[in-house]
XYZ file of C-alpha atoms in Angstrom:
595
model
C 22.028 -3.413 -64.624
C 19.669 -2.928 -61.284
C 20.535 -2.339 -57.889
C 17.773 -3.507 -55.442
C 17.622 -1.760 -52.188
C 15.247 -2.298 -49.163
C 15.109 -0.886 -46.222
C 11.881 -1.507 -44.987
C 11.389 -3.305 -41.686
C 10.179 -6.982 -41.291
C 11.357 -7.475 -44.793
C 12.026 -11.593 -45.730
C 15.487 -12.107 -46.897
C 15.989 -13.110 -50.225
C 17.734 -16.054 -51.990
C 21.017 -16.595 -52.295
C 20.512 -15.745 -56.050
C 19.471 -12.719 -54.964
C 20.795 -10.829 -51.762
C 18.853 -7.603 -51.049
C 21.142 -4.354 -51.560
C 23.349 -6.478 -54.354
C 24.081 -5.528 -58.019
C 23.283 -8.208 -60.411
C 23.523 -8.142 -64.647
C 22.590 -11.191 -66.372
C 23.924 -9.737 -69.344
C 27.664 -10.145 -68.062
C 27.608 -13.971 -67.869
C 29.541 -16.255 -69.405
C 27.989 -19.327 -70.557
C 29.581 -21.373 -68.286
C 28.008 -19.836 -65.701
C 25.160 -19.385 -67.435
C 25.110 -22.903 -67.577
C 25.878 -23.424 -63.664
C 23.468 -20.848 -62.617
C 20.546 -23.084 -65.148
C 21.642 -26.027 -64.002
C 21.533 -24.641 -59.892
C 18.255 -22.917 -60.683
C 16.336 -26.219 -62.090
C 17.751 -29.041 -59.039
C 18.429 -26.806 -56.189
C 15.739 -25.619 -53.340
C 16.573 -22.139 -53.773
C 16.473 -22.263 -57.479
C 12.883 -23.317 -57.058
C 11.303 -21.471 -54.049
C 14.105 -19.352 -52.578
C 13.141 -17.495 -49.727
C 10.144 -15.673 -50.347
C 7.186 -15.406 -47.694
C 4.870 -17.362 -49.747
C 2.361 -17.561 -46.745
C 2.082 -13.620 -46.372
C 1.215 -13.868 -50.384
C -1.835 -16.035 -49.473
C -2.886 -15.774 -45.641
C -5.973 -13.368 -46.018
C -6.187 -10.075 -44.318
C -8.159 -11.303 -40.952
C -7.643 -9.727 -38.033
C -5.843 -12.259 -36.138
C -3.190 -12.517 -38.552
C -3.333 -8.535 -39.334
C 0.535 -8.418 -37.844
C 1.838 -11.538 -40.024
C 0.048 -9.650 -42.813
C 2.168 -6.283 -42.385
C 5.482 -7.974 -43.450
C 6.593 -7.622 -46.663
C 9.258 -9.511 -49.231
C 12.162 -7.826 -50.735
C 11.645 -5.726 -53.743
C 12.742 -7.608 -57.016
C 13.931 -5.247 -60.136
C 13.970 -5.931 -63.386
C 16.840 -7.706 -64.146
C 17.317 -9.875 -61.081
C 17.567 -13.380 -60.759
C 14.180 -14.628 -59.893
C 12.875 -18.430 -58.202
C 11.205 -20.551 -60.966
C 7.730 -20.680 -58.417
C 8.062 -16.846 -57.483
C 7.991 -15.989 -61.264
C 5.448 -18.003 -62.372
C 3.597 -17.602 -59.261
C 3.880 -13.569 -59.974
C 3.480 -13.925 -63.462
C 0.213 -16.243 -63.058
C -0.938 -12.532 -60.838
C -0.831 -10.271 -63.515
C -2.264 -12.726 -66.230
C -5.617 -12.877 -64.002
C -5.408 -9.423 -62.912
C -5.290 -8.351 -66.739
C -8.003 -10.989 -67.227
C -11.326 -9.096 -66.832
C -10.111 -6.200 -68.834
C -8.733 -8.434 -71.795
C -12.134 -10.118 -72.173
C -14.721 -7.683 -71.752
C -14.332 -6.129 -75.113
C -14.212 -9.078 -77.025
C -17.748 -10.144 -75.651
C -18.896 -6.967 -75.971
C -18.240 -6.546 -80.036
C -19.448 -9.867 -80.184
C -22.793 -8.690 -78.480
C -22.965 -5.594 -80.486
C -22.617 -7.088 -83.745
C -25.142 -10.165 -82.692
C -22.665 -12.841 -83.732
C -22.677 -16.201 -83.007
C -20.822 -18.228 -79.939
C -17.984 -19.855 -82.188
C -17.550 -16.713 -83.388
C -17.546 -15.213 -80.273
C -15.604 -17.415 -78.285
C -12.629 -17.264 -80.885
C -12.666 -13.777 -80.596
C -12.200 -14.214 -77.077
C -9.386 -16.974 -77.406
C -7.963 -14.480 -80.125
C -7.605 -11.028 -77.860
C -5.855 -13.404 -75.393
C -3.453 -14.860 -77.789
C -2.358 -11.438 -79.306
C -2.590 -9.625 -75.872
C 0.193 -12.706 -74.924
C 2.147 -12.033 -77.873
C 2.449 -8.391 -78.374
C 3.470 -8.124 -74.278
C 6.226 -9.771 -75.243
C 7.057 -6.541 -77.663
C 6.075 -4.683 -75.535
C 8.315 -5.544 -72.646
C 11.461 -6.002 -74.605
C 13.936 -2.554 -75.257
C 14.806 -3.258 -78.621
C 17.695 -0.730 -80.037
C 16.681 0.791 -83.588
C 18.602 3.495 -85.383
C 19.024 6.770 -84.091
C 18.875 5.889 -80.209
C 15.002 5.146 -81.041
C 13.800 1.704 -79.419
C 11.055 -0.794 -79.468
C 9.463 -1.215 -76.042
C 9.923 0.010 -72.894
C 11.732 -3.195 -71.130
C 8.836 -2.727 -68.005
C 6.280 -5.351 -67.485
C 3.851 -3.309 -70.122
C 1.217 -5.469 -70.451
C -1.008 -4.828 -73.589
C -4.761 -5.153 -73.978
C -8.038 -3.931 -76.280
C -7.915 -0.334 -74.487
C -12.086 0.859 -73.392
C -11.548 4.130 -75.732
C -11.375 1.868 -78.639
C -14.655 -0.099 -77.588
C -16.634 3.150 -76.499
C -15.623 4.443 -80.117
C -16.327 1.292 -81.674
C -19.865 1.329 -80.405
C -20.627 4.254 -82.201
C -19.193 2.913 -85.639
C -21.362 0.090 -84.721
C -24.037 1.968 -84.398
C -23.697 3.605 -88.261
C -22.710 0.988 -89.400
C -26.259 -0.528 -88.796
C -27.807 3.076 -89.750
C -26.302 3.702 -93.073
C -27.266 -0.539 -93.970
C -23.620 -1.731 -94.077
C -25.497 -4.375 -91.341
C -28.796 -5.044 -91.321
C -31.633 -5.583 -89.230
C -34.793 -7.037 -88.117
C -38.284 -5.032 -87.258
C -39.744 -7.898 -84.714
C -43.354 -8.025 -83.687
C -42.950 -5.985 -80.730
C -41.948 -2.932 -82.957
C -37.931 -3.185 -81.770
C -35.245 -3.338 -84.298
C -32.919 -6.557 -84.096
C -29.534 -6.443 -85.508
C -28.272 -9.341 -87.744
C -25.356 -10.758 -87.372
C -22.854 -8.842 -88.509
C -19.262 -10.215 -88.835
C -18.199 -7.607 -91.639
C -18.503 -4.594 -89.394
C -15.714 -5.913 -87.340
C -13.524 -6.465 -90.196
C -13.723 -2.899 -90.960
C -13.081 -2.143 -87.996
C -10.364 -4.684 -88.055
C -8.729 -3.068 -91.488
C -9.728 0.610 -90.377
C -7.582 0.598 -86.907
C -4.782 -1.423 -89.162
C -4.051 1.808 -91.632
C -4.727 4.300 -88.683
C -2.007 2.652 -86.227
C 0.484 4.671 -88.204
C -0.466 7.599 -86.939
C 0.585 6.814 -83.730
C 3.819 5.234 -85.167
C 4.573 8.720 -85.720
C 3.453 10.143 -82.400
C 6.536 7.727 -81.789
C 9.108 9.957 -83.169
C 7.288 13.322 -81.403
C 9.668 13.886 -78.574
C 7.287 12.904 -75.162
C 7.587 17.035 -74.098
C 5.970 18.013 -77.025
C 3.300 15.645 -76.332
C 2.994 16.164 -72.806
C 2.690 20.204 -73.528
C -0.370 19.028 -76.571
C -2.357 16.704 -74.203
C -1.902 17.868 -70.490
C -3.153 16.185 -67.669
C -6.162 18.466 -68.140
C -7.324 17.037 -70.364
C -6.238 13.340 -70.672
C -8.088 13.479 -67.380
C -10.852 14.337 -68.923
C -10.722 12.131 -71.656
C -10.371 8.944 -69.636
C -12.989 10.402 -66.939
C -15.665 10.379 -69.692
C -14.580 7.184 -71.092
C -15.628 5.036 -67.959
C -18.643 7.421 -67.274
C -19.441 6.345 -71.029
C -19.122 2.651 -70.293
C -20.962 2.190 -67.415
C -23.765 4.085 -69.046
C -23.613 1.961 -72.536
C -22.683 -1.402 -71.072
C -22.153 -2.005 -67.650
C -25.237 -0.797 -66.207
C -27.363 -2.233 -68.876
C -25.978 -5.617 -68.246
C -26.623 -5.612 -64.803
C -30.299 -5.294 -65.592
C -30.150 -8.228 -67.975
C -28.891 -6.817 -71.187
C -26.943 -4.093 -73.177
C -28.854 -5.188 -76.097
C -32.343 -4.202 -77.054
C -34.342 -6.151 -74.337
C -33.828 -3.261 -72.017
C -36.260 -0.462 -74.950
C -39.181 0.142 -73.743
C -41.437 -1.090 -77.552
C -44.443 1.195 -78.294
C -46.762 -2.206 -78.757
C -46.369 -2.575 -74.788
C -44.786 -6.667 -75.937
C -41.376 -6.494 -73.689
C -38.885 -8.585 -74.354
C -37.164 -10.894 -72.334
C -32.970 -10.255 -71.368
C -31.130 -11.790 -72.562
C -32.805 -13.370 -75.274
C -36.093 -15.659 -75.050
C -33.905 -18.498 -75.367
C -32.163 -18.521 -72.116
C -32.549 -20.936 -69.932
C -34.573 -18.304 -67.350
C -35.067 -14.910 -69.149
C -36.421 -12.474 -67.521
C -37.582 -8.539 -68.313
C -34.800 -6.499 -67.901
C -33.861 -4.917 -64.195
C -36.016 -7.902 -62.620
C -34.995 -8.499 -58.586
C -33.090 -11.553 -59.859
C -30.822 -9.873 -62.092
C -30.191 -7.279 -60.133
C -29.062 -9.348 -57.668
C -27.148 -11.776 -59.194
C -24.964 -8.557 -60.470
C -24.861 -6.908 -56.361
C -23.625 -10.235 -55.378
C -20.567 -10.114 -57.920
C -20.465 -6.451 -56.956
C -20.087 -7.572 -53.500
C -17.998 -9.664 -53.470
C -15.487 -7.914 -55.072
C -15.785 -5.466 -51.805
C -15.287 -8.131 -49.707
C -12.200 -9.339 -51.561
C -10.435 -6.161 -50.476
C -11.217 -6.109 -46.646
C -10.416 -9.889 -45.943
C -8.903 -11.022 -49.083
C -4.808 -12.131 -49.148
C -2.309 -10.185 -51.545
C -3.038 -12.499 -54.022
C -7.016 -12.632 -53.994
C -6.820 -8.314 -53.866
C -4.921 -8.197 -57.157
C -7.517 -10.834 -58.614
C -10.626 -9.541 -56.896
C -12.428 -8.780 -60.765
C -11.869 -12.944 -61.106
C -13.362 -13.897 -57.680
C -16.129 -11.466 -58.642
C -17.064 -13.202 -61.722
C -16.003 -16.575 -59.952
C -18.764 -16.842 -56.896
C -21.464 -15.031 -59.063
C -20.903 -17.689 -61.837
C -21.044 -20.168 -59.006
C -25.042 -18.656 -57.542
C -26.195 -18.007 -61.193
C -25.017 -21.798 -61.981
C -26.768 -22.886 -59.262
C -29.866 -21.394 -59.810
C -29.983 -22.236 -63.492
C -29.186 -19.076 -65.188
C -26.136 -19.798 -67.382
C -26.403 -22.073 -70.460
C -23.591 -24.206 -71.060
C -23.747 -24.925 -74.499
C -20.962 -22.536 -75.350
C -18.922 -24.212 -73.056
C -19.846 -27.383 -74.824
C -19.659 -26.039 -78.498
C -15.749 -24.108 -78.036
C -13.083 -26.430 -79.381
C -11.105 -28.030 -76.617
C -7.507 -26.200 -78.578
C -7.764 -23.025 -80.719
C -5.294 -20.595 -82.358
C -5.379 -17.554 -84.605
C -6.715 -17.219 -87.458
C -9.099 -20.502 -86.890
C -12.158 -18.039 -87.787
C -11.290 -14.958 -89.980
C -12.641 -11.760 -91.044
C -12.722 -10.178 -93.847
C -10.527 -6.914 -93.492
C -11.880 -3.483 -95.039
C -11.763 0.222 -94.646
C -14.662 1.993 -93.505
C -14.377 5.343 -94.378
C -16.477 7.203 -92.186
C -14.525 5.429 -89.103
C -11.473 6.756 -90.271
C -11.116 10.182 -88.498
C -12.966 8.530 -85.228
C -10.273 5.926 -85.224
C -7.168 8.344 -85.607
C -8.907 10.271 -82.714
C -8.968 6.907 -80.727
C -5.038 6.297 -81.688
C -3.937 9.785 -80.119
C -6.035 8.989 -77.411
C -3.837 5.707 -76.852
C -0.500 7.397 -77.245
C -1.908 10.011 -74.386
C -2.595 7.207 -71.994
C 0.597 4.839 -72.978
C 2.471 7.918 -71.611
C 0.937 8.156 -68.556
C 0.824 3.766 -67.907
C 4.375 3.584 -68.951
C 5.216 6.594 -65.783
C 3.321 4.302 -63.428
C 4.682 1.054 -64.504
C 8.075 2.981 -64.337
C 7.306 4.683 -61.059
C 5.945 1.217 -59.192
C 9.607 -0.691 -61.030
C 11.756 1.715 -59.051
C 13.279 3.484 -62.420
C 13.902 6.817 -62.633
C 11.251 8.868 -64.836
C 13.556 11.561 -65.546
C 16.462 11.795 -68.691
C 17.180 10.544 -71.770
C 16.511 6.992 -71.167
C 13.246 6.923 -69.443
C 11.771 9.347 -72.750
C 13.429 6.626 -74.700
C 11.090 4.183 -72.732
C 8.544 6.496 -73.346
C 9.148 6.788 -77.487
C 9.342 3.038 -77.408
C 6.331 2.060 -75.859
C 4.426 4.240 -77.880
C 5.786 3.062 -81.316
C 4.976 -0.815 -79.715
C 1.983 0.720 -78.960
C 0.966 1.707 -82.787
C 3.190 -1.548 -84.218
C 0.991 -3.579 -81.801
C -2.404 -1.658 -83.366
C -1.085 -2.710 -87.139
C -0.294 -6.782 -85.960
C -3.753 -6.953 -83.660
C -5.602 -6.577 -86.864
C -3.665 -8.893 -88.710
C -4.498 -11.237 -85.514
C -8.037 -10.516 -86.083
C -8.103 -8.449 -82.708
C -8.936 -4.915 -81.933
C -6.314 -2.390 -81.463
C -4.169 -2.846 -78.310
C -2.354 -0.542 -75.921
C -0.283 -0.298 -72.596
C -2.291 -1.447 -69.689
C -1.695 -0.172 -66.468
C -3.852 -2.797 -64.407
C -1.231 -4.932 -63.393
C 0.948 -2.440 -61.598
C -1.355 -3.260 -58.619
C 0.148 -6.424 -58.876
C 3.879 -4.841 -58.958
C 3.336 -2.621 -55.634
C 1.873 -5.561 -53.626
C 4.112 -8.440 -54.052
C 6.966 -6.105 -54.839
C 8.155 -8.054 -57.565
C 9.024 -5.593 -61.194
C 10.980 -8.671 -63.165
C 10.932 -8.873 -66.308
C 10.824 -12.991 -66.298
C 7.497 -12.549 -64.455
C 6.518 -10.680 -67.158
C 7.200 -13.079 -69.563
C 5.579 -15.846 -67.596
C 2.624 -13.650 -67.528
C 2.531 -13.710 -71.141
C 2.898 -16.997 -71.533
C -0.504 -17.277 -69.443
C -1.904 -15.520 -71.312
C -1.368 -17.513 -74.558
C -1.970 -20.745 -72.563
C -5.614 -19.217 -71.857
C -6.287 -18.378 -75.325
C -5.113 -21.769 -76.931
C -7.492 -23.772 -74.276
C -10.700 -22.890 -76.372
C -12.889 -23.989 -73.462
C -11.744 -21.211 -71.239
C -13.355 -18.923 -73.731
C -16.368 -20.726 -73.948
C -16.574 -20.473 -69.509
C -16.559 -16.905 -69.996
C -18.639 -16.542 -73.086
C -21.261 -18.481 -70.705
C -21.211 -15.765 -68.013
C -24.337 -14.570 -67.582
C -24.717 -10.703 -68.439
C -25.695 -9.547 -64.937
C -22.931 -11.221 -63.349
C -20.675 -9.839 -66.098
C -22.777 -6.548 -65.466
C -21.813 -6.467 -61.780
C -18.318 -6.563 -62.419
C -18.123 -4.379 -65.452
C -19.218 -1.662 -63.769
C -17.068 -1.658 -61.233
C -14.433 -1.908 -63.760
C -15.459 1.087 -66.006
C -16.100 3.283 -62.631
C -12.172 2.620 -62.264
C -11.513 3.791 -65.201
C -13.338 7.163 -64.555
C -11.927 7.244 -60.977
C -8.479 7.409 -62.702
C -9.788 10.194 -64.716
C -10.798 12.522 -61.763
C -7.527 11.228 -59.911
C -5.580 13.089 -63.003
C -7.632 15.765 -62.504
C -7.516 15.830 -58.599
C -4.305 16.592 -58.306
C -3.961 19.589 -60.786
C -3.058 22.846 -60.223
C -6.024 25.070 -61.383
C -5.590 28.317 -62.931
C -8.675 30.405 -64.110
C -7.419 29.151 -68.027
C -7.128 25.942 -66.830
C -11.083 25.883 -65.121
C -12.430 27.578 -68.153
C -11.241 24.596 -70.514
C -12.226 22.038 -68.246
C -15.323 23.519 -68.370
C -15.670 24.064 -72.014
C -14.558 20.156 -72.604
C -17.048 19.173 -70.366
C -19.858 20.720 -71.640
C -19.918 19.327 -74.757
C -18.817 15.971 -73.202
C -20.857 15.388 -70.522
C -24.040 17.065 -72.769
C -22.750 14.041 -75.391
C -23.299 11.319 -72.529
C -26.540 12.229 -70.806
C -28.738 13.369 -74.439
C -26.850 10.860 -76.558
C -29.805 11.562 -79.120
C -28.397 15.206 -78.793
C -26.635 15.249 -82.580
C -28.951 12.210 -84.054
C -31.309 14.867 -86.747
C -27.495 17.531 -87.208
C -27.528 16.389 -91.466
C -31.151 15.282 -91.857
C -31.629 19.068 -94.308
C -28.986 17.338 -96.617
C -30.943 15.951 -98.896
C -28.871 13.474 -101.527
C -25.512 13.867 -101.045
C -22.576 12.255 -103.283
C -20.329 8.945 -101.379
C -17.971 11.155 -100.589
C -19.809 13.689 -98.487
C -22.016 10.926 -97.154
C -19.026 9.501 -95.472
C -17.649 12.644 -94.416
C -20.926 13.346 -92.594
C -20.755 10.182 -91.144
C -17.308 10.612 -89.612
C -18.809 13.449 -87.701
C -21.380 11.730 -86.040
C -19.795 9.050 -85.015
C -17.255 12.115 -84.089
C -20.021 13.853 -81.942
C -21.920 10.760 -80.646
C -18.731 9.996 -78.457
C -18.285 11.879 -75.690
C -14.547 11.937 -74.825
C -14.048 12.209 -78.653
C -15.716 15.898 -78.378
C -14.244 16.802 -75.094
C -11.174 15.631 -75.934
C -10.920 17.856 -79.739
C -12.996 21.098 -77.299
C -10.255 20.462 -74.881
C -6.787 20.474 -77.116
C -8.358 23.018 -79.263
C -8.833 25.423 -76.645
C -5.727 24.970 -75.022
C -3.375 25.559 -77.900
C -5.597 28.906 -78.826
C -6.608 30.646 -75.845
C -4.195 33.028 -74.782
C -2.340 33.071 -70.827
C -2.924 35.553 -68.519
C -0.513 36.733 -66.272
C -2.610 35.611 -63.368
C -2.129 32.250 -64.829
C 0.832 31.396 -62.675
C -1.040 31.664 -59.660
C -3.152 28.354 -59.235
C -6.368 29.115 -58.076
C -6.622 25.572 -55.966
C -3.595 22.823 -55.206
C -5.023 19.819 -54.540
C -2.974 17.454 -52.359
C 1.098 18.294 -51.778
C 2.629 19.582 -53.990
C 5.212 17.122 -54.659
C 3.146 13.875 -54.947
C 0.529 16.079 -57.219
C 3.338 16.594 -59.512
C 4.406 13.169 -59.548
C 0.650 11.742 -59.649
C -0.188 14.551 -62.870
C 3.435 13.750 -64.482
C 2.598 10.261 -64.826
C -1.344 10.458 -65.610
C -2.062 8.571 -62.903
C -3.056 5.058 -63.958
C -4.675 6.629 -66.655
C -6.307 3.432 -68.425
C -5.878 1.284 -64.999
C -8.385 -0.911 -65.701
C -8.748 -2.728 -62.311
């Protein structure tokens, strides 16, 4: 049951399926009038468009119509009764907000691991499919045994979360050290990877035997957690994780490449970004790339100062959009992964073999704390932007069953031959502005979603972005992610304990990020060592070559050992009020709001 309540001036009256201030269950109906209410819903004008202010959704912010634009439409919660065109409409607003985030990683493995476009492009068709599916779980409230439940019955969207990729760069990155992939010495003295299609099955079948760990982090009560990982340093964690991204990928891109066309070869031959076989390629941070990737960067600004509600929530999209559009123009994308993806696609149409990479296994258990940490803080926002209470029984029950959807959902994205997925937090942007928290937008998101995935040619658009468009807009999106970091950590209350292992955490993390060569030549002096230890040794550097992994172990380490002072219950600093810094710490603050 919801009650819906606005009191806010100006605001549009709602259908008669819906009056403002009303109590309405679904679950109460007959089906008779389950029936009548289908039957109104599908021939009536209400049914269809009811009375929202469609035009405020869509007139952009100008200045002549910055009065029209201050109005707002009723608030819609969970439960209520819903136009078909508002829900889709809404729903259709989260899929594209999620869209940029759901993507990225996809191209990014496939770039790591040198693999080809079919390849590729199902991967991309794949992470779009599950990320559909697995929202569904996600948004349901399924009752198990022992008051336990599946979901958190919020629009939880799900998607490949950016601590997973940063960490699988580095497993990448042994993976092509230790020869499980091979590679290339080219004229020019640089190292090219092969493609390598087994290192993402491991991957694949490593994350699937680790998601259990955070099946059990279900069954921790969320107090215990919250105590273990405080907003100290989950803010830390998810700070380092964008500053790591922009560094590794989104930067790089913009200058024409994350792969090796941006090294600097000691035969003075450069090579050309992306690859010699584009249709213009260039040396990497030439005037053109750079360019192309301000003018998606750009755009995206102007999106928020004169875009409408709906462009704002999609402003990643209308980045990539108009720097598609100059970079097509000007002959810079090749089409012939457009031409080459099937026009329908499903699961499972390319495979992977699925294996267990032992030295990933510790890294990978790291990464699925990491994700029950930030599903606590994204399911407090969702909750907090949907109006329900984030105090008692039931919202911890929300809490206990988005995390165990959240390691369910890690085991089934393998199986669906896509990286491990978590609660997003990107769409509840898209909540706050149009006001609408219903669960049958939700659903219509998801089925968005899927509809993406199965049209193989929309996979094979963005496979054909070029990288300094999809540089542009990449870095923007990891700089969000690190802005939600320091907003964690902005509004804590600092004690001298609390400084010190802030400090400590970010030594060792921030030393990580800027000398990533820092920990390369640690186990060179072991000479021959057995399988076993060879793997163990390898688990630490992948451990140590990722820099929220080290903050993140410095940080919870130090804060369950160091003793409290009695000064410790005087902060030191209070940033902001105090209530809304409680409220912003207590929920994490976005923490893995992509957008």
């Amino acid at each position: 049951m919801s009650t819906v309540q606005d009191t806010q001036p100006g605001a549009v009256d709602s259908p008669s399926i819906h009056k403002v201030g009303t109590t309405f269950d679904s679950s109460k109906r007959t089906l008779g009038s389950r029936l009548i209410a289908t039957k109104d819903k599908l021939t009536t004008k209400n049914g269809w468009l009811g009375s929202y202010d469609y035009a405020w959704l869509c007139i952009p912010a100008l200045p002549f119509t910055k009065a029209y634009n201050q109005r707002s439409p009723p608030f819609y919660a969970l439960n209520d009764d819903l136009p078909l065109l508002l829900a889709a409409t809404t729903g259709l607003q989260h899929a594209l907000a999620m869209l940029a985030g759901l993507i990225t990683p996809p191209i990014i493995f496939a770039s790591a691991l040198n693999l080809d476009a079919a390849t590729s492009s199902y991967m991309i068709s794949a992470s779009l499919i599950g990320c559909g599916i697995l929202s569904m779980v996600q948004m349901s409230r399924i009752k198990l045994f022992g008051g336990y439940y599946l979901g958190t019955g919020l629009i939880s969207v799900v998607g490949t979360s950016f601590n997973t990729l940063s960490t699988a760069n580095a497993i990448f990155d042994a993976m092509y050290k230790d020869g499980t992939c091979s590679s290339t010495t080219l004229a020019d003295g640089t190292l090219q990877r092969n493609a390598c299609p087994e290192a993402y099955g491991k991957l694949l079948g490593t994350s699937l035997i680790c998601s259990f760990l955070e099946m059990f982090l279900a069954f921790v009560p969320p107090r215990t957690l919250k105590k273990l990982f405080p907003p100290m340093i989950t803010g830390t964690i998810v700070l380092l994780i964008g500053a790591s991204l922009v560094g590794s990928s989104g930067a790089p891109n913009w200058g024409g490449g994350s792969s090796g066309c941006q090294s600097f070869p000691t035969s003075g031959i450069f090579t050309l970004c992306p690859t010699i076989f584009a249709p213009r390629p260039l040396l990497w941070g030439s005037p053109e790339f750079i360019g192309l990737g301000f003018l998606s960067f750009v755009s995206i600004i102007l999106t928020e100062m004169f875009g409408s509600p709906f462009l704002k929530n999609i402003s990643i999209i209308v980045g990539l959009a108009i720097g598609c559009i100059v970079a097509g123009a000007a002959g810079y994308i090749d089409d012939s992964t457009i031409k080459s993806a099937p026009g329908i696609t499903f699961l499972w149409v390319h495979t992977f073999k699925i294996s267990v990479y032992a030295p990933a296994i510790l890294p990978m258990l790291a990464v699925y704390i990491t994700c029950a940490m930030e599903a606590m803080g994204d399911i407090t926002a969702s909750a907090e932007v949907s109006r329900v209470d984030v105090r008692g029984e039931e919202f911890d029950s929300r809490i206990q069953g988005g995390i165990l959807s959240d390691g369910i959902g890690g085991f089934f994205s393998a199986l669906f031959t896509v990286a491990p997925l978590s609660v997003f937090a990107q769409n509840n942007g898209v909540i706050a502005i149009t006001r609408c928290a219903n669960l049958t937008a939700g659903r219509w998101c998801c089925f968005f979603l899927i509809l993406f995935g199965v049209l193989g040619k929309i996979s094979g658009v963005f496979l054909a972005i070029p990288n300094p468009v999809l540089g542009g807009v990449t870095t923007f999106l990891f700089a969000s992610v690190a802005v939600s970091g320091a907003r964690v950590l902005g509004f804590a209350k600092y004690t001298r304990r609390d400084r010190f292992v802030l400090a400590a955490a970010l030594s060792v993390g921030l030393g990580d990020l800027l000398a990533p060569q820092l920990f390369t030549h640690l186990f060179d002096r072991v000479k021959n060592p057995s399988s076993a230890l060879s793997g163990f040794l390898n688990s630490i550097t992948i451990i140590l070559s990722t820099p929220f992994l080290m903050a993140g172990i410095v940080g919870v380490i130090l804060n369950v050992i160091l003793p409290l002072d009695a000064n410790d219950s005087e902060p030191i600093l209070v940033s902001g009020s105090d209530l809304e810094g409680q409220k912003e710490v207590d929920s994490l603050a976005d923490s893995t709001a992509k957008i």
